[in-house]
Coordinates of C-alpha atoms and ligand atoms in Angstrom, one line a residue:
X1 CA 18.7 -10.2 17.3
X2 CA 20.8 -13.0 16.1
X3 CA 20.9 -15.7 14.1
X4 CA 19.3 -18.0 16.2
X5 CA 16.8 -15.8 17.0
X6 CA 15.8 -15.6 13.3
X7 CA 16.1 -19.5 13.2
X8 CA 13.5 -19.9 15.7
X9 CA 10.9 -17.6 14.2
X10 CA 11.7 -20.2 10.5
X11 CA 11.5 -23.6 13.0
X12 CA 7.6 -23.2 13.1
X13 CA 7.2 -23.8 9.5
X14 CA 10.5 -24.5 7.7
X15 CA 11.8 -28.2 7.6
X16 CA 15.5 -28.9 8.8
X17 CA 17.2 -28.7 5.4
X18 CA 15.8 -25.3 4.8
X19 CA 17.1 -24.4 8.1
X20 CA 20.4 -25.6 7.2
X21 CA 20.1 -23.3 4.0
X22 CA 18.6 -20.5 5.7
X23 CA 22.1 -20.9 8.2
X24 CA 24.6 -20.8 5.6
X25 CA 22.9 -18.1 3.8
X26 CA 23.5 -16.1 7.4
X27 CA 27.2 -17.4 7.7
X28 CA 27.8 -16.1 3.8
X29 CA 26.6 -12.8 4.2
X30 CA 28.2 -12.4 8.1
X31 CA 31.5 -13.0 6.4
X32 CA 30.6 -10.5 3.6
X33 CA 29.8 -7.9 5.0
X34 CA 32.3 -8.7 8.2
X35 CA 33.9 -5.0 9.1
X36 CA 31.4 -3.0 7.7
X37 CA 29.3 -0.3 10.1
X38 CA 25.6 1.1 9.2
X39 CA 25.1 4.3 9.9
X40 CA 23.9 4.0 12.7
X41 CA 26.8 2.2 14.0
X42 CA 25.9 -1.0 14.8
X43 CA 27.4 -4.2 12.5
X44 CA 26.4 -4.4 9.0
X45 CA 24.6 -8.0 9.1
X46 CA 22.3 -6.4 12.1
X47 CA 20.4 -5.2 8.5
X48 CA 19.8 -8.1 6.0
X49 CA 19.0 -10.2 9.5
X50 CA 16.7 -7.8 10.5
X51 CA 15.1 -7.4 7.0
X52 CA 14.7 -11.8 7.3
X53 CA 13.0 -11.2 10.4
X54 CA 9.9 -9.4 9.1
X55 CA 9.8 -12.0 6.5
X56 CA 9.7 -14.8 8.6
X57 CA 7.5 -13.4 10.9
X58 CA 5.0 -13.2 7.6
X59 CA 6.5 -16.4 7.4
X60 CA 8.2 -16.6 3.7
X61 CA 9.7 -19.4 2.2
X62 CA 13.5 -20.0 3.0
X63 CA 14.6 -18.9 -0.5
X64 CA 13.0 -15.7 0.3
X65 CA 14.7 -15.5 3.6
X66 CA 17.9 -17.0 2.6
X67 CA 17.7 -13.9 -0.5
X68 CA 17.0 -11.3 2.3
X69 CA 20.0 -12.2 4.2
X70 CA 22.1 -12.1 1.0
X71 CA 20.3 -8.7 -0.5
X72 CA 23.0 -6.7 -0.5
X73 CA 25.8 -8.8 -0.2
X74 CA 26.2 -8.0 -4.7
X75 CA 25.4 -4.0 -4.0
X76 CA 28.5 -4.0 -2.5
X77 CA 30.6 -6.5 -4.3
X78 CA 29.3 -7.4 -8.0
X79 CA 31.5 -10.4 -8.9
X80 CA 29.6 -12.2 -5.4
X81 CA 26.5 -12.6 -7.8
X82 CA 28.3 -15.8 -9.5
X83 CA 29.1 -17.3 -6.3
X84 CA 25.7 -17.2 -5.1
X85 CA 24.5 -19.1 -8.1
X86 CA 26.9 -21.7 -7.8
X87 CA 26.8 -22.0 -3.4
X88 CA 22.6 -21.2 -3.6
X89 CA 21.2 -22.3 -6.7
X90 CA 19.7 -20.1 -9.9
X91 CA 16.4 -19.1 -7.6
X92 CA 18.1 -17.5 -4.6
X93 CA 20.8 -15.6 -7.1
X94 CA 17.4 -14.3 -8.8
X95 CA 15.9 -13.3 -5.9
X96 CA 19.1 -11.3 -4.7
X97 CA 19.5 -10.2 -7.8
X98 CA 16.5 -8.5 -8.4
X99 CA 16.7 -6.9 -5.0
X100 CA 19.8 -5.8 -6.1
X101 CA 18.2 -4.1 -9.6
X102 CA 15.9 -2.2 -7.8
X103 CA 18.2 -1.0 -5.4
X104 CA 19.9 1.0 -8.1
X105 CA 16.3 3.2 -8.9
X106 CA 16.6 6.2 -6.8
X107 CA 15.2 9.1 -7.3
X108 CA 18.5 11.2 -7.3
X109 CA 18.5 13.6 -4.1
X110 CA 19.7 17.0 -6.1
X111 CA 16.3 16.6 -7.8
X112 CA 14.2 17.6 -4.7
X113 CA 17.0 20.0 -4.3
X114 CA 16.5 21.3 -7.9
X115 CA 12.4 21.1 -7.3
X116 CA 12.8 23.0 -3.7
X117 CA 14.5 25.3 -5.6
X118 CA 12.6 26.1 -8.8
X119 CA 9.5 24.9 -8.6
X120 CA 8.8 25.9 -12.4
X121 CA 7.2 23.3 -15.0
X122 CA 10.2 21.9 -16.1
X123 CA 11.8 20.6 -12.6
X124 CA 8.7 18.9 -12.2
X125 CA 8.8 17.5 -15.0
X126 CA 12.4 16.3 -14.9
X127 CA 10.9 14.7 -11.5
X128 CA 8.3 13.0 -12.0
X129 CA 10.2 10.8 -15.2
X130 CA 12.3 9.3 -12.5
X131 CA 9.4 8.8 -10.7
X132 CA 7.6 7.1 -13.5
X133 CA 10.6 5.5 -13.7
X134 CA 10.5 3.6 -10.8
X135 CA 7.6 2.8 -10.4
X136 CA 7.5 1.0 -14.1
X137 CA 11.2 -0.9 -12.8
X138 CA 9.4 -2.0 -10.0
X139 CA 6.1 -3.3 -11.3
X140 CA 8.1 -4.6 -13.8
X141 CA 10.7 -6.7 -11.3
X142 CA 7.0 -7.3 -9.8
X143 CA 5.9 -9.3 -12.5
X144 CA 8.8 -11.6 -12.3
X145 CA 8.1 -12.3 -8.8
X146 CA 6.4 -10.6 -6.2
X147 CA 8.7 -11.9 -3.5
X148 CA 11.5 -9.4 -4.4
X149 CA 8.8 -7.0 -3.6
X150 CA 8.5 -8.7 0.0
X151 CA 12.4 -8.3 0.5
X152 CA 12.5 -4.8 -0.4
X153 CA 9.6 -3.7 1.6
X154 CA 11.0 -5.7 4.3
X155 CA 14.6 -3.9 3.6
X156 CA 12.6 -0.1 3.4
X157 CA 11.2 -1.1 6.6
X158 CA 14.3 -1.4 8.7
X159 CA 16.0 1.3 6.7
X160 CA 13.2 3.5 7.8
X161 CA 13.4 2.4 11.6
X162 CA 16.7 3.4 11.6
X163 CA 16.8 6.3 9.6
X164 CA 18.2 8.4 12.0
X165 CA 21.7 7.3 11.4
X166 CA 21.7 8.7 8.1
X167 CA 22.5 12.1 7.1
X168 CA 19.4 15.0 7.1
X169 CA 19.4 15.4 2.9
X170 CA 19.8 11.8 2.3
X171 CA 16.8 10.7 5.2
X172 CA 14.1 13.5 3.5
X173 CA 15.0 12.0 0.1
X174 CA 14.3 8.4 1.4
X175 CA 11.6 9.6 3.5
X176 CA 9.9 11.1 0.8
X177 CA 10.1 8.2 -1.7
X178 CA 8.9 6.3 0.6
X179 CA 5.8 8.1 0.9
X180 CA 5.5 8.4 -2.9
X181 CA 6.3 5.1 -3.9
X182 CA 6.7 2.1 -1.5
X183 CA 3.5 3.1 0.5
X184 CA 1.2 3.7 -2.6
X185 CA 2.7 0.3 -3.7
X186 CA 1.7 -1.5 -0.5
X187 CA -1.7 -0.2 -0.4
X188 CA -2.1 -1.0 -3.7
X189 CA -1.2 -4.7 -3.1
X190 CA -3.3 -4.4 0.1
X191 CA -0.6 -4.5 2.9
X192 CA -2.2 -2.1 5.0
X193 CA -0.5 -2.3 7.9
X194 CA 2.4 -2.0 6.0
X195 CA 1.8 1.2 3.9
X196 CA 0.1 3.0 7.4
X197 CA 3.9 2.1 9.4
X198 CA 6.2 3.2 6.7
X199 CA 4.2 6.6 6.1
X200 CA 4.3 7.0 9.5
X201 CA 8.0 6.5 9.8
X202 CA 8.4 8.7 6.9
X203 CA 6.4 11.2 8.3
X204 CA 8.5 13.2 10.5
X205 CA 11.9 13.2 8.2
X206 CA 10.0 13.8 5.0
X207 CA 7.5 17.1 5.8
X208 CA 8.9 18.1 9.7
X209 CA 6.8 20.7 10.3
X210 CA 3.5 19.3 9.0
X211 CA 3.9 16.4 11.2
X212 CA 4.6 18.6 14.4
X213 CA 1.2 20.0 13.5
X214 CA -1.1 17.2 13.3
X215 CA 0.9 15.7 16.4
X216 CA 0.2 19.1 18.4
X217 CA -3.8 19.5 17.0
X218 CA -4.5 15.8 17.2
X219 CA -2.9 14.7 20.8
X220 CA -5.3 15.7 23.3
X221 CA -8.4 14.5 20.7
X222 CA -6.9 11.4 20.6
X223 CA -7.0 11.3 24.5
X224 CA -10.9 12.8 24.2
X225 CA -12.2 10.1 22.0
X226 CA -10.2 7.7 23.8
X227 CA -13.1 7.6 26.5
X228 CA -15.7 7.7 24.4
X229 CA -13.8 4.4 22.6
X230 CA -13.5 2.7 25.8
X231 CA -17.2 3.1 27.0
X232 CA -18.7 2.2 23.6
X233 CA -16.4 -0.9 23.6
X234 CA -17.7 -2.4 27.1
X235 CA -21.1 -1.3 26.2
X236 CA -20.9 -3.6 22.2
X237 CA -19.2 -6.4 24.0
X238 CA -22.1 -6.8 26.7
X239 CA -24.5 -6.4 24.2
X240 CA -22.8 -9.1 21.9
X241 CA -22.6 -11.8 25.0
X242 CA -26.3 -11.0 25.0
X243 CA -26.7 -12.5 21.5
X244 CA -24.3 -15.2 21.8
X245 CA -21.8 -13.7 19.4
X246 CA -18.2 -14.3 19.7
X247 CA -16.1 -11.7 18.5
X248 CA -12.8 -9.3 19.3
X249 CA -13.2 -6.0 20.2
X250 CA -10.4 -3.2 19.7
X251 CA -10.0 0.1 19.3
X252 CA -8.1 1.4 16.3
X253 CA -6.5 4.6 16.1
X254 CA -5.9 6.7 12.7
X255 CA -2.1 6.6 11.4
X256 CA -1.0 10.0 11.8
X257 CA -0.2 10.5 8.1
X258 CA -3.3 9.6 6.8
X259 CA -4.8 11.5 9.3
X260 CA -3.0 14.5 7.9
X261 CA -4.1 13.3 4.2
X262 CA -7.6 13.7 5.3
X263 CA -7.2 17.0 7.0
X264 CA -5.7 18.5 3.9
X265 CA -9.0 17.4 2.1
X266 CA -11.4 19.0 4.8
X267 CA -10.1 22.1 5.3
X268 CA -7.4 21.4 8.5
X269 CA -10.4 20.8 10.2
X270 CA -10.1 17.9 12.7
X271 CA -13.8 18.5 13.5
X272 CA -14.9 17.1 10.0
X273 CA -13.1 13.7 11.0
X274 CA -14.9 11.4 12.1
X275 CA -12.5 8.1 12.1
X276 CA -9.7 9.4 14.2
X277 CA -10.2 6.5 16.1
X278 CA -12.4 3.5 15.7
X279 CA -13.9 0.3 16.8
X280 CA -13.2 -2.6 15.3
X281 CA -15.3 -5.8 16.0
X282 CA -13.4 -9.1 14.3
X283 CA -16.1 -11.9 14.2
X284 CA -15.8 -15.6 12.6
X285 CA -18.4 -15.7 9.5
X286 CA -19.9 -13.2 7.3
X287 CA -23.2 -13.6 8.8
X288 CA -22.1 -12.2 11.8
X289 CA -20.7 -9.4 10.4
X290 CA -24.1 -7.9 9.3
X291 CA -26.0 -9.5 12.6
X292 CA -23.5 -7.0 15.0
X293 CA -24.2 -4.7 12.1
X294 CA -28.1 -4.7 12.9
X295 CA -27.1 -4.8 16.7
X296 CA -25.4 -2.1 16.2
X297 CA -27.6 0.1 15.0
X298 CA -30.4 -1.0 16.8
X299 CA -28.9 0.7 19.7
X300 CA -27.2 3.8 17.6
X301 CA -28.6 5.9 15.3
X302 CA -26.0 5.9 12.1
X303 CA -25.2 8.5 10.5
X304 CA -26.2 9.2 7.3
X305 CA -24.6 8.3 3.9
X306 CA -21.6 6.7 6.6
X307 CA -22.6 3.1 5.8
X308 CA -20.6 1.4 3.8
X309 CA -20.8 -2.6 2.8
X310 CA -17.1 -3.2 1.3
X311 CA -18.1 -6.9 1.9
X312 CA -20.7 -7.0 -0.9
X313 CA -18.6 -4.3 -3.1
X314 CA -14.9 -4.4 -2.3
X315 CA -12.3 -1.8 -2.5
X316 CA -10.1 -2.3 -5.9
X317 CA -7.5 -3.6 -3.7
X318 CA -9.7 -6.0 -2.5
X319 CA -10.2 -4.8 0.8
X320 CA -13.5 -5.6 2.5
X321 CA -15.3 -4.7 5.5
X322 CA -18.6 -3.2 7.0
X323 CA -18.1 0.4 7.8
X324 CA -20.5 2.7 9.9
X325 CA -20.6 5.9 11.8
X326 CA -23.1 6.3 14.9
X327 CA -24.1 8.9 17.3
X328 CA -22.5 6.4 19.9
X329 CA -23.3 6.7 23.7
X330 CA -23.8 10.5 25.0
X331 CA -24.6 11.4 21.3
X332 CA -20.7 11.1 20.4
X333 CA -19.9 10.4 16.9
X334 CA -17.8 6.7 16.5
X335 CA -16.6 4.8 13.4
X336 CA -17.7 1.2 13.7
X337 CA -15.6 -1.5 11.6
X338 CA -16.9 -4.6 11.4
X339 CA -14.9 -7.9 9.7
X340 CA -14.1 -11.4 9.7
X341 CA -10.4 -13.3 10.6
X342 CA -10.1 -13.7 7.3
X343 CA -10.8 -10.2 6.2
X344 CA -9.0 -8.6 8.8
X345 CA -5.6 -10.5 7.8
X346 CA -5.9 -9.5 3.9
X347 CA -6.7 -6.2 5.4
X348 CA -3.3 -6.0 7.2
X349 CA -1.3 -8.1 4.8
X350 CA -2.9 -8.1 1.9
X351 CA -1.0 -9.8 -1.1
X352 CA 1.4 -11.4 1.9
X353 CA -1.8 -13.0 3.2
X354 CA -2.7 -14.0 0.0
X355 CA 0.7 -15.5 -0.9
X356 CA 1.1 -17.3 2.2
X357 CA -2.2 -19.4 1.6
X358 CA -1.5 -20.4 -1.8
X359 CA 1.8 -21.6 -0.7
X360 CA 2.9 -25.1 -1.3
X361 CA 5.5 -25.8 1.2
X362 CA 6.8 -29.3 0.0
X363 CA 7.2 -27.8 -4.0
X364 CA 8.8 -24.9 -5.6
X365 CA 6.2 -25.0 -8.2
X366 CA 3.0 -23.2 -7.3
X367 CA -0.1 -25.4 -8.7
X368 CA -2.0 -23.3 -9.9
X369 CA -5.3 -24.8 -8.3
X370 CA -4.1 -23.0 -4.9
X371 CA -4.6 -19.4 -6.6
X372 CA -7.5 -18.5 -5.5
X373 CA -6.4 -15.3 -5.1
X374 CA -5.6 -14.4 -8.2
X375 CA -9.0 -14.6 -9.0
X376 CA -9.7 -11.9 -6.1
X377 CA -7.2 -9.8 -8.0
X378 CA -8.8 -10.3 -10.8
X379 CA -12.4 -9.0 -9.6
X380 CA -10.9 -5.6 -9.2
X381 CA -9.5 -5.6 -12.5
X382 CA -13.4 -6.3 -13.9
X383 CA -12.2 -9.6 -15.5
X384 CA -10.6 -12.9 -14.8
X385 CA -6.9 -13.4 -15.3
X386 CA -6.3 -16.5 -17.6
X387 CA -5.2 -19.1 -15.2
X388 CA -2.9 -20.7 -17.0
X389 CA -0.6 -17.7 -17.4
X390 CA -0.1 -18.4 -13.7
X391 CA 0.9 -21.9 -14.2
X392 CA 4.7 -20.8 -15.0
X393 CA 5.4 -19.9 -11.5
X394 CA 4.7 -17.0 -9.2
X395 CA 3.9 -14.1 -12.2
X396 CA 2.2 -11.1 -11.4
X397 CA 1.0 -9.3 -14.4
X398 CA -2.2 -8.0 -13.7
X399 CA -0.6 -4.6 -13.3
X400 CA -0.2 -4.5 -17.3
X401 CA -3.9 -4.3 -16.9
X402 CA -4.0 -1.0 -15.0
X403 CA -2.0 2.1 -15.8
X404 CA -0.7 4.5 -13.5
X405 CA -1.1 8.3 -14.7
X406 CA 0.1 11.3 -12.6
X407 CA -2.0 14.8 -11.8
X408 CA 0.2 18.2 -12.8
X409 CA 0.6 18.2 -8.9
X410 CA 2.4 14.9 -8.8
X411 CA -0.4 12.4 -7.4
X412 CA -0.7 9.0 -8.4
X413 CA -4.1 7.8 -10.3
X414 CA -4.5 4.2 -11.4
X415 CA -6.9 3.2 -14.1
X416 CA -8.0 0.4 -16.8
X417 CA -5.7 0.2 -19.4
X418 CA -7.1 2.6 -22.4
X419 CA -8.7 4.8 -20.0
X420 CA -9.6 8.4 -21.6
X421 CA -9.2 12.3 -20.2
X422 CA -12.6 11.9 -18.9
X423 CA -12.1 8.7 -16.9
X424 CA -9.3 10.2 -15.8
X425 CA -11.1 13.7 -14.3
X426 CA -13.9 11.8 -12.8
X427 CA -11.3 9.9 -10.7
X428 CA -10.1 13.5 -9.6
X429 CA -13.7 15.0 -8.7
X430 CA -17.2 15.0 -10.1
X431 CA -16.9 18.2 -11.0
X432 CA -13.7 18.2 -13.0
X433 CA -15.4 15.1 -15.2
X434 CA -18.4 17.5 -15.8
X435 CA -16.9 20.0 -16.9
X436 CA -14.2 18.9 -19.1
X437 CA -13.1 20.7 -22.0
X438 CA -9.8 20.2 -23.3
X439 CA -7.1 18.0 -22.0
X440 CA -3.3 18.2 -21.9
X441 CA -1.1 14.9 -21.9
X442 CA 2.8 15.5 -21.0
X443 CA 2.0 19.0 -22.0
X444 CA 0.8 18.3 -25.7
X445 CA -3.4 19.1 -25.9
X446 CA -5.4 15.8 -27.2
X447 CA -8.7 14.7 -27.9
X448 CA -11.2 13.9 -24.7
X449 CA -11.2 10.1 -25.8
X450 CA -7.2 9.8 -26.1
X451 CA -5.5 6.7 -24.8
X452 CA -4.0 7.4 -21.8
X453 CA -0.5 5.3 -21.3
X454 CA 1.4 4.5 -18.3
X455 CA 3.1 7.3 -16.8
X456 CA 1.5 10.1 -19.0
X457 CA 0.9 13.7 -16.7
X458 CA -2.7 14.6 -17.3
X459 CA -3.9 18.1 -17.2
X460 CA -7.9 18.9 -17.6
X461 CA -9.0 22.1 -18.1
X462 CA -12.3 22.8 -17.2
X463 CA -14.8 25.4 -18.7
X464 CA -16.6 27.3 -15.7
X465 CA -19.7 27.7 -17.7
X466 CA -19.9 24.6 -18.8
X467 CA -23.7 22.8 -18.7
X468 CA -22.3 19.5 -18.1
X469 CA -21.1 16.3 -19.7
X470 CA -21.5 15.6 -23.4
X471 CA -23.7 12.2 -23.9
X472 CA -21.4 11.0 -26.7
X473 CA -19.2 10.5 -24.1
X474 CA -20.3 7.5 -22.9
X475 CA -19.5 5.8 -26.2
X476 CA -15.3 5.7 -25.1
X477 CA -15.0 6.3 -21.8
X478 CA -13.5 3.0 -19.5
X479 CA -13.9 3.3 -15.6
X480 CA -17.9 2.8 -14.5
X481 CA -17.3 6.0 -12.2
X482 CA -17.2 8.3 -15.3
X483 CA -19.7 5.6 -16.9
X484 CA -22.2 6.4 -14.0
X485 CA -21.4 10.0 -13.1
X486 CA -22.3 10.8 -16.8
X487 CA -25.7 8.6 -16.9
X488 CA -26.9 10.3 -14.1
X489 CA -26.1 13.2 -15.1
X490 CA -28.8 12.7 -18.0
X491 CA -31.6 10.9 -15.7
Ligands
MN501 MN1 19.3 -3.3 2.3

């Protein structure tokens, strides 16, 4: 990779004076960071140019790729900061700058020493504040402007591919909050792809001997269903000819990590899951989607309860889909995914996707006409973002709509802003929300329909003997889970 590798990729959409900037951002930062090794050995600049390279291949803006190659040019040498303002301008130093800020959040290594240690109450605790605490600093540098978060998840990408040349305490503690924070973080901005590569880079450093499980359990499964895969695939794509349907056919198979998520939740039985690969069938329109739907199942019986329309009703990160499970050829169970184009790149890059076509290449300002997705982010939230907050520039704040609250156990639950102990049990498990009885918050007990705030630890303690929900219930709490868990309870 070099220079003018990178400046091919940026030639397909970026016009000859951003090329020039894009150059002399590389030639700034070469001369920077001239001398300096990675861990890994090879030249320092082999890192901020590789970091530019994902970017470009999602194809970001030249400030965004001129700020990669400078993002830690000011790490190492703060008194650089001025000169970038005055060689780049006010938005690149901003952009380097906030990569820069966040940089300096870390969740200090000798506290998973500490928790490894001790694993009593107060470790935890001491824990998860950092953690809070950097996941507020980076929603907050977020809502300044999302592309610092394209430059750091570009950075944590190539820090994770070469993760091998740093040392074993240092690579568990990046592993690790990469699996805490920056994957959460992706999926929640629907980068997909994204969140499934960096847990599964993460994967191996962060819990070693889990992952040599699920590798040795799911291997030769993999190879099984593989068949299976192969034959249903000829067999859909014959039968889609038939009907004049154009589509693309591939097999997907299940990111090792989230694999191992789902096998903690049924029992370490790989038996129980049924999406350990899939097919998925990309078609042109939304018409077709539920046409090869009906084909579908015309010639395999689904199974029950396994259909699920995310086209008409949308994940809250605004991923959509058809989804279905069928007793495929010789009776073999098969996960059938069914999208458009359009779908299928929000699904992989979500919020990069989304960027990417509101982008006005000829104008720094973003008119706010071209933000049609802010409205999608806005569905999720239940309500429509006032447009003209978005006018300013490229300001993300619909996270102040949502809080993030944490389980004792350290998981991450986001809900509406106000949302209530209940809410907040019904997001753990049906049973939980039913039979509520007290709630703790950081520790303290409060009242069922307390305010929960960003950040808070939320304990529910259940009564065993409990009959069920209480009606009056219904009269605070936020999230239309608890809402409808609750009503039909009562019917
Ligand atoms: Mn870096």
């Amino acid at each position: 990779m070099t220079i003018n590798d990178l400046l091919k990729i940026t030639q397909k959409y970026c016009d000859p004076r951003e090329q020039v900037l894009i150059k002399k951002a590389y030639f700034c930062a070469e001369k920077i960071h001239q001398g300096e090794k990675r861990g890994t050995g090879e030249a320092y600049i082999m890192h901020p140019l590789m970091t530019a390279k994902w970017l470009a291949e999602n194809e970001l803006d030249a400030d965004t790729i001129s700020a990669a190659l400078l993002h830690d040019v000011v790490e190492n040498n703060p008194s650089e900061s001025q000169e970038i303002k005055k060689i780049f301008g006010a938005h690149i130093a901003e952009l380097v700058d906030g990569v820069t800020k966040l940089g300096k959040i870390k969740i200090k290594k000798s506290w998973f020493l500490l928790f490894k240690i001790f694993q009593n109450q107060q470790e935890k605790q001491l824990g998860f504040e950092r953690h809070v605490e950097s996941l507020r600093k980076m929603l907050m540098a977020m809502s300044k402007d999302i592309r610092v978060i394209f430059i750091k998840f570009a950075d944590r990408l190539h820090n994770m591919q070469t993760l091998n040349g740093v040392y074993p305490q240092k690579r568990e503690r990046i592993a690790r909050e990469t699996i805490e924070i920056y994957a959460p973080l992706a999926y929640r901005l629907g980068m997909g792809e994204l969140k499934g590569t960096l847990e599964d880079l993460a994967f191996p450093y962060a819990y070693p001997k889990e992952y040599e499980w699920v590798k040795k359990i799911a291997g030769p499964k993999y190879q099984e269903k593989g068949k299976h895969l192969e034959k249903a695939m000829r067999i859909i794509k014959l039968k889609l000819a038939e009907n004049k349907i154009k589509a693309q056919i591939h097999g997907r198979k299940k990111h090792l990590y989230s694999l191992y998520k789902k096998l903690i939740k049924y029992d370490r039985n790989l038996s129980k899951i049924y999406d350990l690969v899939a097919i998925r069938i990309i078609v042109d329109s939304v018409e077709a989607c539920y046409k090869v739907l009906g084909i579908v199942h015309s010639m395999w019986k689904p199974l029950l309860g396994r259909i699920k329309d995310y086209i008409a009703m949308p994940r809250p990160n605004g991923y959509q889909s058809l989804h279905t499970t069928v007793f495929g050829p010789d009776g073999e169970i098969l996960e059938i995914q069914i999208r458009t184009w359009k779908m299928h790149n929000m699904a992989e890059n979500g919020i990069a996707a989304h960027w990417h076509y509101s982008q006005d290449k000829k104008s720094t300002k973003i008119p706010k006409d071209k933000f049609e997705w802010v409205q999608e982010l806005g569905r999720w939230q239940g309500k429509l973002i006032d447009r003209n907050e978005w006018s300013k520039g490229l300001r993300l704040d619909f996270f102040e709509k949502r809080i993030f609250v944490f389980t004792p156990q350290g998981d991450i639950r986001d809900l509406p802003a106000s949302a209530t102990p209940i809410d907040f049990a019904y997001s753990v498990h049906t049973e939980i929300g039913n039979k509520a009885k007290l709630a703790k918050v950081n520790g303290k007990l409060v009242r069922l329909n307390h305010k929960l705030s960003n950040g808070d630890i939320v304990d529910v303690i259940i009564d065993k003997n409990s009959k069920g929900p209480k009606r009056d219930w219904l009269r605070f709490v936020k999230t239309s889970k608890a809402r409808g868990k609750i009503k039909s309870f009562f019917v």
